[in-house]
Tab-separated table of C-alpha atoms in Angstrom:
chain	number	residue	atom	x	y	z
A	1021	UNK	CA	-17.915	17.955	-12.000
A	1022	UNK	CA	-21.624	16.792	-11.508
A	1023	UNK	CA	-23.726	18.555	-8.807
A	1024	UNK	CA	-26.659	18.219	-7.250
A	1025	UNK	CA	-29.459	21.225	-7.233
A	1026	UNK	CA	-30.681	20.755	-3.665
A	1027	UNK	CA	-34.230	22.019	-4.789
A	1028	UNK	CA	-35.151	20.453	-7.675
A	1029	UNK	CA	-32.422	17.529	-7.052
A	1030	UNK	CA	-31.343	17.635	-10.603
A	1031	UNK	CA	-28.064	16.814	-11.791
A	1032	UNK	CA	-25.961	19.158	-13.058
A	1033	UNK	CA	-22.190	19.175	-15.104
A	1034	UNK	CA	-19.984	21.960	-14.440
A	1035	UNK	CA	-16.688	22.713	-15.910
A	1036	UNK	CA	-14.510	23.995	-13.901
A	1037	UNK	CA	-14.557	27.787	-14.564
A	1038	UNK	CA	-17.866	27.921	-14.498
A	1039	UNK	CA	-18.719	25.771	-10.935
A	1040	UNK	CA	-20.986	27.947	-8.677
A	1041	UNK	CA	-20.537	27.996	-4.698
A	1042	UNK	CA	-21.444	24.168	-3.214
A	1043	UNK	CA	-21.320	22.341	-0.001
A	1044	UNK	CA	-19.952	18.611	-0.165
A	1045	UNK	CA	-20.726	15.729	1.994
A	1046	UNK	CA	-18.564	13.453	4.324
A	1047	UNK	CA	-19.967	10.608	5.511
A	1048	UNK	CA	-19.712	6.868	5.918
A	1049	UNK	CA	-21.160	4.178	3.766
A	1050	UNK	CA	-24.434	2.602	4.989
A	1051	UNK	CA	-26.151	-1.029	2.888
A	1052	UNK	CA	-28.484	2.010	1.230
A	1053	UNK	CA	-26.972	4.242	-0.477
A	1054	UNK	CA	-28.564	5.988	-3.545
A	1055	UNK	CA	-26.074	5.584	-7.106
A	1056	UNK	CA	-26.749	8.082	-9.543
A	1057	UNK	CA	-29.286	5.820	-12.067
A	1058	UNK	CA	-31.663	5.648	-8.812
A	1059	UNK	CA	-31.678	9.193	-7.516
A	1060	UNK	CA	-32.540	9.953	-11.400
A	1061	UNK	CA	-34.916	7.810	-10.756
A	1062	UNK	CA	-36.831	8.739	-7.710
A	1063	UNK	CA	-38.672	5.337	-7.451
A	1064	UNK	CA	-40.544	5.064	-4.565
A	1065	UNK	CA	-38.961	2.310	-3.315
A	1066	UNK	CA	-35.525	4.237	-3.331
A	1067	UNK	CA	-37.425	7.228	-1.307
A	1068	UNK	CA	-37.771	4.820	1.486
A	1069	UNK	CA	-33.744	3.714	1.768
A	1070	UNK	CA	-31.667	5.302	4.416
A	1071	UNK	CA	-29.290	6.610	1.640
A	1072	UNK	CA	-32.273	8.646	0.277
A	1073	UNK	CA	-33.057	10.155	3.530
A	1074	UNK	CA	-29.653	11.339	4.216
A	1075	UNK	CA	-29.517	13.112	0.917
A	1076	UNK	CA	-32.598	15.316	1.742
A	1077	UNK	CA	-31.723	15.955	5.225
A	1078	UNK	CA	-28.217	17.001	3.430
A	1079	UNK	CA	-29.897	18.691	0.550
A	1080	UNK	CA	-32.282	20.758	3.587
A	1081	UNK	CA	-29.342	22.291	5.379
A	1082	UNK	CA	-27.746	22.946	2.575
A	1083	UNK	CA	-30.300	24.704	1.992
A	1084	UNK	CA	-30.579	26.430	5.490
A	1085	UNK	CA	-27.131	27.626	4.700
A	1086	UNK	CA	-27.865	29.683	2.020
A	1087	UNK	CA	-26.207	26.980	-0.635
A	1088	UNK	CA	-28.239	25.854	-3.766
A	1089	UNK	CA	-25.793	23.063	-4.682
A	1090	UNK	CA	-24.401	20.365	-3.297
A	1091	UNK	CA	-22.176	17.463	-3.950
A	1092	UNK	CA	-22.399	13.270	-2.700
A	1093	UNK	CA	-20.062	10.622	-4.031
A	1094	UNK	CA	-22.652	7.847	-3.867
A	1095	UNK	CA	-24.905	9.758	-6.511
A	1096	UNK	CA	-22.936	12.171	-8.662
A	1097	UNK	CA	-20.948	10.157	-9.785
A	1098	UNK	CA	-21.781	7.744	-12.597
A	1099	UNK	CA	-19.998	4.545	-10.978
A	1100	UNK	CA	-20.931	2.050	-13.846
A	1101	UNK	CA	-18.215	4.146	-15.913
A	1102	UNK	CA	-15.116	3.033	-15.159
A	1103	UNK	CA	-13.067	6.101	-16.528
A	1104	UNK	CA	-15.874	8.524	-14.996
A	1105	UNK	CA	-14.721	6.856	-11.714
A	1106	UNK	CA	-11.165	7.555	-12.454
A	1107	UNK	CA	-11.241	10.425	-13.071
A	1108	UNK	CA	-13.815	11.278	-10.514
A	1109	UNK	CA	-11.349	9.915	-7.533
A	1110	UNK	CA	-7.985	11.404	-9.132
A	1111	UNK	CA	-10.200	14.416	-8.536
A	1112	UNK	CA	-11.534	14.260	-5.511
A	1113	UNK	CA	-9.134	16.237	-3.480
A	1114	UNK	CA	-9.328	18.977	-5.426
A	1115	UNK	CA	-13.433	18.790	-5.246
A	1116	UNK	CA	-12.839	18.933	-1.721
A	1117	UNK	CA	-10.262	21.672	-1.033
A	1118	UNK	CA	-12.674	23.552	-3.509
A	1119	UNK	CA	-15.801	23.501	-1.881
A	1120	UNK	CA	-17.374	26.156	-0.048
A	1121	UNK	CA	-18.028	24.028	2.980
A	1122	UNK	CA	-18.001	20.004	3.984
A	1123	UNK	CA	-20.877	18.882	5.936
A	1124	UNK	CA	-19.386	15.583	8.238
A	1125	UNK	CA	-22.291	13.438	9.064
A	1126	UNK	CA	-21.694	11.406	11.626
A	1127	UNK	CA	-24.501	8.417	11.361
A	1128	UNK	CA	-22.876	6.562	14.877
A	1129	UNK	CA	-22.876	9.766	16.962
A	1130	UNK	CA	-25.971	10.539	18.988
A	1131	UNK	CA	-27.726	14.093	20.527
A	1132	UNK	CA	-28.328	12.970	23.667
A	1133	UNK	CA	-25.262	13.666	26.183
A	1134	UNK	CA	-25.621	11.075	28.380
A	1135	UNK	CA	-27.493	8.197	26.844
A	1136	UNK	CA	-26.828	5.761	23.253
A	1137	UNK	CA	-29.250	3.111	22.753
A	1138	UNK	CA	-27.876	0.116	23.642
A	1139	UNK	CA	-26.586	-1.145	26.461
A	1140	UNK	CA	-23.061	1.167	27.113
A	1141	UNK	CA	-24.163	4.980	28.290
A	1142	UNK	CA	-21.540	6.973	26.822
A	1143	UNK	CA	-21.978	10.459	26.464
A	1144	UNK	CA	-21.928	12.241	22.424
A	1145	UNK	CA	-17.652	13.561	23.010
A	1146	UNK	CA	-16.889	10.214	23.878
A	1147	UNK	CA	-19.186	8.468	20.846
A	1148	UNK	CA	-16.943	11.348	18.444
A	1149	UNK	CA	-14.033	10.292	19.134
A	1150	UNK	CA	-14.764	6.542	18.690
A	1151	UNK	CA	-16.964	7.531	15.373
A	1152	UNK	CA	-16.528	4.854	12.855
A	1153	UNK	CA	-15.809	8.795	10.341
A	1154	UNK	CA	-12.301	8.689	11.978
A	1155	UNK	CA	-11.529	5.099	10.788
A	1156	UNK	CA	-12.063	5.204	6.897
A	1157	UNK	CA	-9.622	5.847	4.455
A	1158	UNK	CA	-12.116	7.755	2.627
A	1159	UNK	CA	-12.790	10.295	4.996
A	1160	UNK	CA	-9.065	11.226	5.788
A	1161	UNK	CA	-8.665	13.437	2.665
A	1162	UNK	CA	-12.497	14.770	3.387
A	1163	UNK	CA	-10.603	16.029	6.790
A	1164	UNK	CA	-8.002	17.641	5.617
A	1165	UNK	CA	-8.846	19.087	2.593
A	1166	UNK	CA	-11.863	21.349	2.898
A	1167	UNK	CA	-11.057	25.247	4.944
A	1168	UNK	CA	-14.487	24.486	6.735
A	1169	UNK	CA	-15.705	21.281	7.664
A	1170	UNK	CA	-19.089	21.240	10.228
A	1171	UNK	CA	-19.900	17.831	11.850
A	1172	UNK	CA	-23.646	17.049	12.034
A	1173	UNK	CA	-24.463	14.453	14.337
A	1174	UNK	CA	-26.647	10.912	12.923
A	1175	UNK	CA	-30.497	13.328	13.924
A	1176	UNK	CA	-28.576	16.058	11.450
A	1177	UNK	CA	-27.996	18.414	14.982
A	1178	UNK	CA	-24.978	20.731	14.153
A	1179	UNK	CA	-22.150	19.605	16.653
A	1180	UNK	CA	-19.055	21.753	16.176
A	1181	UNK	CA	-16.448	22.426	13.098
A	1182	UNK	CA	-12.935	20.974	12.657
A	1183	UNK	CA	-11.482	24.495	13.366
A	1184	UNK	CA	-13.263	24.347	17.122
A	1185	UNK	CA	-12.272	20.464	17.732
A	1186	UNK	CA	-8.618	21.171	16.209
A	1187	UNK	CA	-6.774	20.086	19.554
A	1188	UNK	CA	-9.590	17.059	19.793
A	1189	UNK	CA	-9.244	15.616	16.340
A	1190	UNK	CA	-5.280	15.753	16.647
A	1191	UNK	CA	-6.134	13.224	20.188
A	1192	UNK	CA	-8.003	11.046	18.317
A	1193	UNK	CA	-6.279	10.654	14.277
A	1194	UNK	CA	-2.514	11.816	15.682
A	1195	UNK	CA	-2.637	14.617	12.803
A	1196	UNK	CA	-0.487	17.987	13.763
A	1197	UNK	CA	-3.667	20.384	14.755
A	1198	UNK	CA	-1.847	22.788	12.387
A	1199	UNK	CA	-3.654	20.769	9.634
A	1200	UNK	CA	-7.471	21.861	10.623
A	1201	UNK	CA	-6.716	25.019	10.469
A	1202	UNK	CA	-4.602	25.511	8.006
A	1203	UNK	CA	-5.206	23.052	4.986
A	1204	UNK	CA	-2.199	24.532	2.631
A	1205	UNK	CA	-0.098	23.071	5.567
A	1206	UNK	CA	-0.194	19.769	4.134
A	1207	UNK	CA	2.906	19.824	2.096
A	1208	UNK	CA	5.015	20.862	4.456
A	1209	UNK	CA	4.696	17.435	6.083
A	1210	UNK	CA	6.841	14.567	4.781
A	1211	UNK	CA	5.750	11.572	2.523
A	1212	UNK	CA	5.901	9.246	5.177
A	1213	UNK	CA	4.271	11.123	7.950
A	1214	UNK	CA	1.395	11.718	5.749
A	1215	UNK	CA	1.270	8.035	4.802
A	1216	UNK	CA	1.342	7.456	8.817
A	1217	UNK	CA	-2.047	9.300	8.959
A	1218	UNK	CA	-4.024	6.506	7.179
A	1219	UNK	CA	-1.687	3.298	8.529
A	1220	UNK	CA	-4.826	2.382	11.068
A	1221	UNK	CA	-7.585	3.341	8.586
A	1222	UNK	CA	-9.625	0.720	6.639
A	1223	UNK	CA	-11.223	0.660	3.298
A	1224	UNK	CA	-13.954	-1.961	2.078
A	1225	UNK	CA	-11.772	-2.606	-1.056
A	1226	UNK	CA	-7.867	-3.272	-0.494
A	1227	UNK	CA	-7.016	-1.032	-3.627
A	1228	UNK	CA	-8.798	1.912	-2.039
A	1229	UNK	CA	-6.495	2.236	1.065
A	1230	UNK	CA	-4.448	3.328	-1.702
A	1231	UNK	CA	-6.476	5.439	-3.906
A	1232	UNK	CA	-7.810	7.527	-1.276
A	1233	UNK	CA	-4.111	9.225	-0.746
A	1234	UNK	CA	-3.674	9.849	-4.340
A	1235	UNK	CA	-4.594	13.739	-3.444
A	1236	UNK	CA	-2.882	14.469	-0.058
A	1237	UNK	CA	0.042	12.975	-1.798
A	1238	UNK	CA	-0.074	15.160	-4.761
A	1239	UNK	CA	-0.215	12.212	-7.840
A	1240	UNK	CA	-2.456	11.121	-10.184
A	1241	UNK	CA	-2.709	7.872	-11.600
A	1242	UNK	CA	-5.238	4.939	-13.026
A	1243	UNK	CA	-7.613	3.439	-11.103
A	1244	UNK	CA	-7.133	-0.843	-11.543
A	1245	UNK	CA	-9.724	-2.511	-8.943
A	1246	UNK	CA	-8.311	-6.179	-9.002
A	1247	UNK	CA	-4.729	-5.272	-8.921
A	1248	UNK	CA	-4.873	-5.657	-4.897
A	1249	UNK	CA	-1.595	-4.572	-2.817
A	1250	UNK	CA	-0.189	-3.797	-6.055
A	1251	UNK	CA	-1.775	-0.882	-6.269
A	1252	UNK	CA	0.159	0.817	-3.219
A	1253	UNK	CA	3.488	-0.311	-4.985
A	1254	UNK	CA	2.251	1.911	-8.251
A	1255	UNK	CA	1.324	4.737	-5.651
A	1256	UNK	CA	4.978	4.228	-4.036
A	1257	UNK	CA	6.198	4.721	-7.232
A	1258	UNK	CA	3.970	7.926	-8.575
A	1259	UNK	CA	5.545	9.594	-5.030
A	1260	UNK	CA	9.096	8.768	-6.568
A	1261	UNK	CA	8.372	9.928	-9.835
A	1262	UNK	CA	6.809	13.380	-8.704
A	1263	UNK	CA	8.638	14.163	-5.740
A	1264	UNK	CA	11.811	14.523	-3.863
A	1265	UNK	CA	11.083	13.375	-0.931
A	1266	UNK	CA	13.132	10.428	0.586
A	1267	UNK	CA	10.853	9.375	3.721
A	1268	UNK	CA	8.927	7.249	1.031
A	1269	UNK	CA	11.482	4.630	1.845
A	1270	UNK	CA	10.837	5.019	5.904
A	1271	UNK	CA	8.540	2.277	6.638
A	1272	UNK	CA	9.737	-0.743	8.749
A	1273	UNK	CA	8.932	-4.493	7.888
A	1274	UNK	CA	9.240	-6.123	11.017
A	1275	UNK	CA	5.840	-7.432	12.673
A	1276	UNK	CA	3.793	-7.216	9.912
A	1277	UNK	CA	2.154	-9.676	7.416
A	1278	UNK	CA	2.844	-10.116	3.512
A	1279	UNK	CA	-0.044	-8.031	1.577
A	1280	UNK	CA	-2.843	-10.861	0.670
A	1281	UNK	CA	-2.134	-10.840	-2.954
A	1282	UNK	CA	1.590	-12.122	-2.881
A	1283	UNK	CA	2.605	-15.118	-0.989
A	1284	UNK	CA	6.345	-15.375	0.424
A	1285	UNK	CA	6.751	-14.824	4.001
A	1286	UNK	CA	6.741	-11.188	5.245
A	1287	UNK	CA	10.684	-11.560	6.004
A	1288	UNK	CA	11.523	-12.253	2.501
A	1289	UNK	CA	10.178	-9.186	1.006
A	1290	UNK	CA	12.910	-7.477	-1.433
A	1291	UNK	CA	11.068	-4.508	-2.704
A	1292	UNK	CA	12.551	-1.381	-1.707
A	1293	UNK	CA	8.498	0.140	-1.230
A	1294	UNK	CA	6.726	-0.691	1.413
A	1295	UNK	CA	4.027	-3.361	1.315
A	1296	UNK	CA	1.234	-1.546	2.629
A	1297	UNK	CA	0.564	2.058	4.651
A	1298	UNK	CA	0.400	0.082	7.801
A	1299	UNK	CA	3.961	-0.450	7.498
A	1300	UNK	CA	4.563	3.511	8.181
A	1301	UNK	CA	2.780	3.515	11.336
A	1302	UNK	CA	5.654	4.410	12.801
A	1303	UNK	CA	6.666	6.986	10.641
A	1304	UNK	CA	4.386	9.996	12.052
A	1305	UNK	CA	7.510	11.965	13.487
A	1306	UNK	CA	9.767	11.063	10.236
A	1307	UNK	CA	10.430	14.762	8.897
A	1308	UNK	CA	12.257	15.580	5.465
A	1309	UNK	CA	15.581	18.090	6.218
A	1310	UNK	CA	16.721	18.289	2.817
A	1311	UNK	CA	17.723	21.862	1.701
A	1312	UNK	CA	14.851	22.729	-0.137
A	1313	UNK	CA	17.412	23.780	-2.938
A	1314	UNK	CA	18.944	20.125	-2.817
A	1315	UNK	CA	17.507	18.232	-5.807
A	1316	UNK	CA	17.969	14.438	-5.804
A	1317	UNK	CA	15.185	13.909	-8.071
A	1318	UNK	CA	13.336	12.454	-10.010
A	1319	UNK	CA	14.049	9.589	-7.615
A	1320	UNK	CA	12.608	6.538	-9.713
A	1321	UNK	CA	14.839	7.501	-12.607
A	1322	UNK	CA	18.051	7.769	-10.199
A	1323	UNK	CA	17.630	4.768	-8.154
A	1324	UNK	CA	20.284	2.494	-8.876
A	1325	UNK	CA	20.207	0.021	-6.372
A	1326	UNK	CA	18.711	-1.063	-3.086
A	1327	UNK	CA	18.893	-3.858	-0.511
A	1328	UNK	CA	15.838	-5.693	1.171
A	1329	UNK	CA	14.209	-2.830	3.601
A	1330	UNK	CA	15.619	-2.813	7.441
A	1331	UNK	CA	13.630	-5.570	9.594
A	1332	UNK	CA	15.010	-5.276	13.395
A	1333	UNK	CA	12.969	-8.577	14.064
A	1334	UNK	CA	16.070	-10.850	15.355
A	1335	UNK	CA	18.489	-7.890	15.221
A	1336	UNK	CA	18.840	-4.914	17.043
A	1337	UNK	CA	20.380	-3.309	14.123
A	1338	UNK	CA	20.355	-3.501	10.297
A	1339	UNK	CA	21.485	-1.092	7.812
A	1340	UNK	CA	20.233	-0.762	3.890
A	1341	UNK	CA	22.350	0.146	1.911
A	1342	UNK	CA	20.399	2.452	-0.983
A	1343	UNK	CA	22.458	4.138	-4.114
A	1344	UNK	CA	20.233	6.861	-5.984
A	1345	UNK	CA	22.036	9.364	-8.415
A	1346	UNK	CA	25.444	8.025	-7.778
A	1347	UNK	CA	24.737	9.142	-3.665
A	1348	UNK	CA	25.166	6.834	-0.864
A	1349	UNK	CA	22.171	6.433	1.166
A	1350	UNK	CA	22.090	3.941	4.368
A	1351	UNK	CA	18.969	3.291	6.164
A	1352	UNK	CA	19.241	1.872	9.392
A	1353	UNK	CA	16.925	0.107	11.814
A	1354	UNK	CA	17.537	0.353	15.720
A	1355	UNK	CA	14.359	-1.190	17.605
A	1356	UNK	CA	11.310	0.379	16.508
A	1357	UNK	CA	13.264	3.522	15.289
A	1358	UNK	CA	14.390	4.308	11.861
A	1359	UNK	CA	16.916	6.492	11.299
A	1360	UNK	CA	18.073	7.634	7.366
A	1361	UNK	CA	20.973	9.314	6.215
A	1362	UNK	CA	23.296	9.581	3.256
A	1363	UNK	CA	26.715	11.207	3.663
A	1364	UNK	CA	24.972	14.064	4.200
A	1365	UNK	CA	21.951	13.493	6.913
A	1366	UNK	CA	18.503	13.297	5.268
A	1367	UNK	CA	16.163	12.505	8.302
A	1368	UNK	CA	15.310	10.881	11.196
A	1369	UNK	CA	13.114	10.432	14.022
């Protein structure tokens, strides 16, 4: 792991045994932002970007805070190295959870209480919870990862931590408040309602709406920027391999469009994983009630066969039939509800 002295603004590798205490940054990406090669740099012309200023102003509280490193994805990480990048976003989670403390900057959210400049007045809790922070893919694993995360509003005035805003940020991203408190809680919620959590998020590229779950899913895997929707079919598919958890194949097909890079219509898709996250919007209450001592896994290598997934667009009801490790499984679609269950009952909601 690279990090950044926020004195001398040096960069610095670490192993992992022998990282010192750092604070990380959360933030959105601007046109400016400072790569690696030009923070080495220090050009003047890069001193006068809006990406350079918001790595001092992150580098000074740091600072304030008692912390002498830091960490910022835009420049400590060598992005013209494709295998750095891998590596660097299969890790990411983990650099997270790790850090000592996550400073959210929030670029779109103002000091004043009752005035924004433009023409709408709206006063700084209502510009939080429309912050363009709670829309990103990105910055859903930069939530709940870290124990502490502070939000700094876009002049860099401290505005409140996760852990104080619990029962707000649940309003506004539909996450169980449990999760801002208590990070380790994570695994106790199903596949698909963790999915559910980034089905309204967007990324710039269409590969990273996949990526960015790698780590609150718990896989690994390579990084293939071209591959398009495909790449949430391998992610579908890491779940299956790792796991035992059969809400990955909750997600409903009805009312939404084909991914971009195939082209049959959205009704004729025969994959048993869903298309995109979007398709488990509906999943957020879908809990897993297997015995915890009930293995049906590794799923991928038991799956034997599977019908088209359950599409309630001209029916009110349509079952899947599903056979994994010689075990029935029917999945059944009744309006906008799925409900799942073998001969013994796996789930529903």
């Amino acid at each position: 792991m690279r990090l950044l002295n926020l004195n001398s603004l040096d960069l610095v590798e670490f192993m992992d045994h022998e990282k010192p205490p750092y604070v990380i940054l959360s933030h959105t990406w601007g046109a400016e932002e400072i790569s690696l090669q030009e923070l080495q740099s220090q050009h003047p012309d890069v001193k006068r970007r809006n990406g350079w200023t918001k790595i001092m102003n992150f580098a000074r509280k740091g600072k304030e805070n008692g912390f002498e490193w830091g960490w910022v994805d835009t420049c400590c990480i060598d992005k013209t190295s494709s295998a750095e990048l891998s590596e660097a976003i299969n890790s990411m989670f983990k650099w997270y959870q790790r850090a000592d403390s996550c400073y959210a900057y929030l670029s779109d959210v103002f000091g004043s209480e009752v005035v924004q400049p433009g023409p709408l007045s709206r006063t700084t809790a209502e510009q939080f919870a429309s912050s363009r922070w709670f829309t990103r893919g990105w910055t859903l694993q930069e939530l709940l990862a870290p124990s502490s995360v502070v939000f700094y509003l876009q002049d860099w005035t401290m505005y409140g931590t996760k852990s104080s805003f619990r029962d707000e940020i649940s309003r506004i991203t539909g996450i169980p408040a449990v999760t801002t408190t208590n990070p380790d809680s994570l695994s106790s919620f199903s596949v698909a309602q963790r999915i559910s959590w980034s089905s309204n998020r967007q990324t710039t590229r269409l590969e990273d709406l996949s990526y960015c779950l790698l780590g609150i899913l718990g896989v690994h895997m390579p990084l293939l920027y071209g591959e398009g929707a495909r790449a949430f079919i391998r992610l579908q598919e890491e779940v299956i391999k790792v796991g035992n958890d059969p809400t990955i194949f909750a997600w409903l097909s009805n009312g939404f469009p084909k991914p971009r890079s195939t082209t049959a219509p959205a009704d004729n898709w025969e994959s048993p994983l869903a298309p995109s996250p979007r398709h488990f919007i509906n999943a957020g209450k879908t809990k897993r009630s297997l015995s915890r001592d009930k293995q049906y896994g590794p799923w991928w290598g038991g799956l034997e066969s599977m019908q088209s997934p359950c599409s309630a667009a001209t029916e009110q009801m349509r079952t899947m039939k599903v056979r994994v490790n010689s075990t029935d499984w029917h999945f059944t679609s009744v309006m906008t509800y799925t409900i799942v269950f073998p001969i013994l009952r796996a789930f529903c909601f």
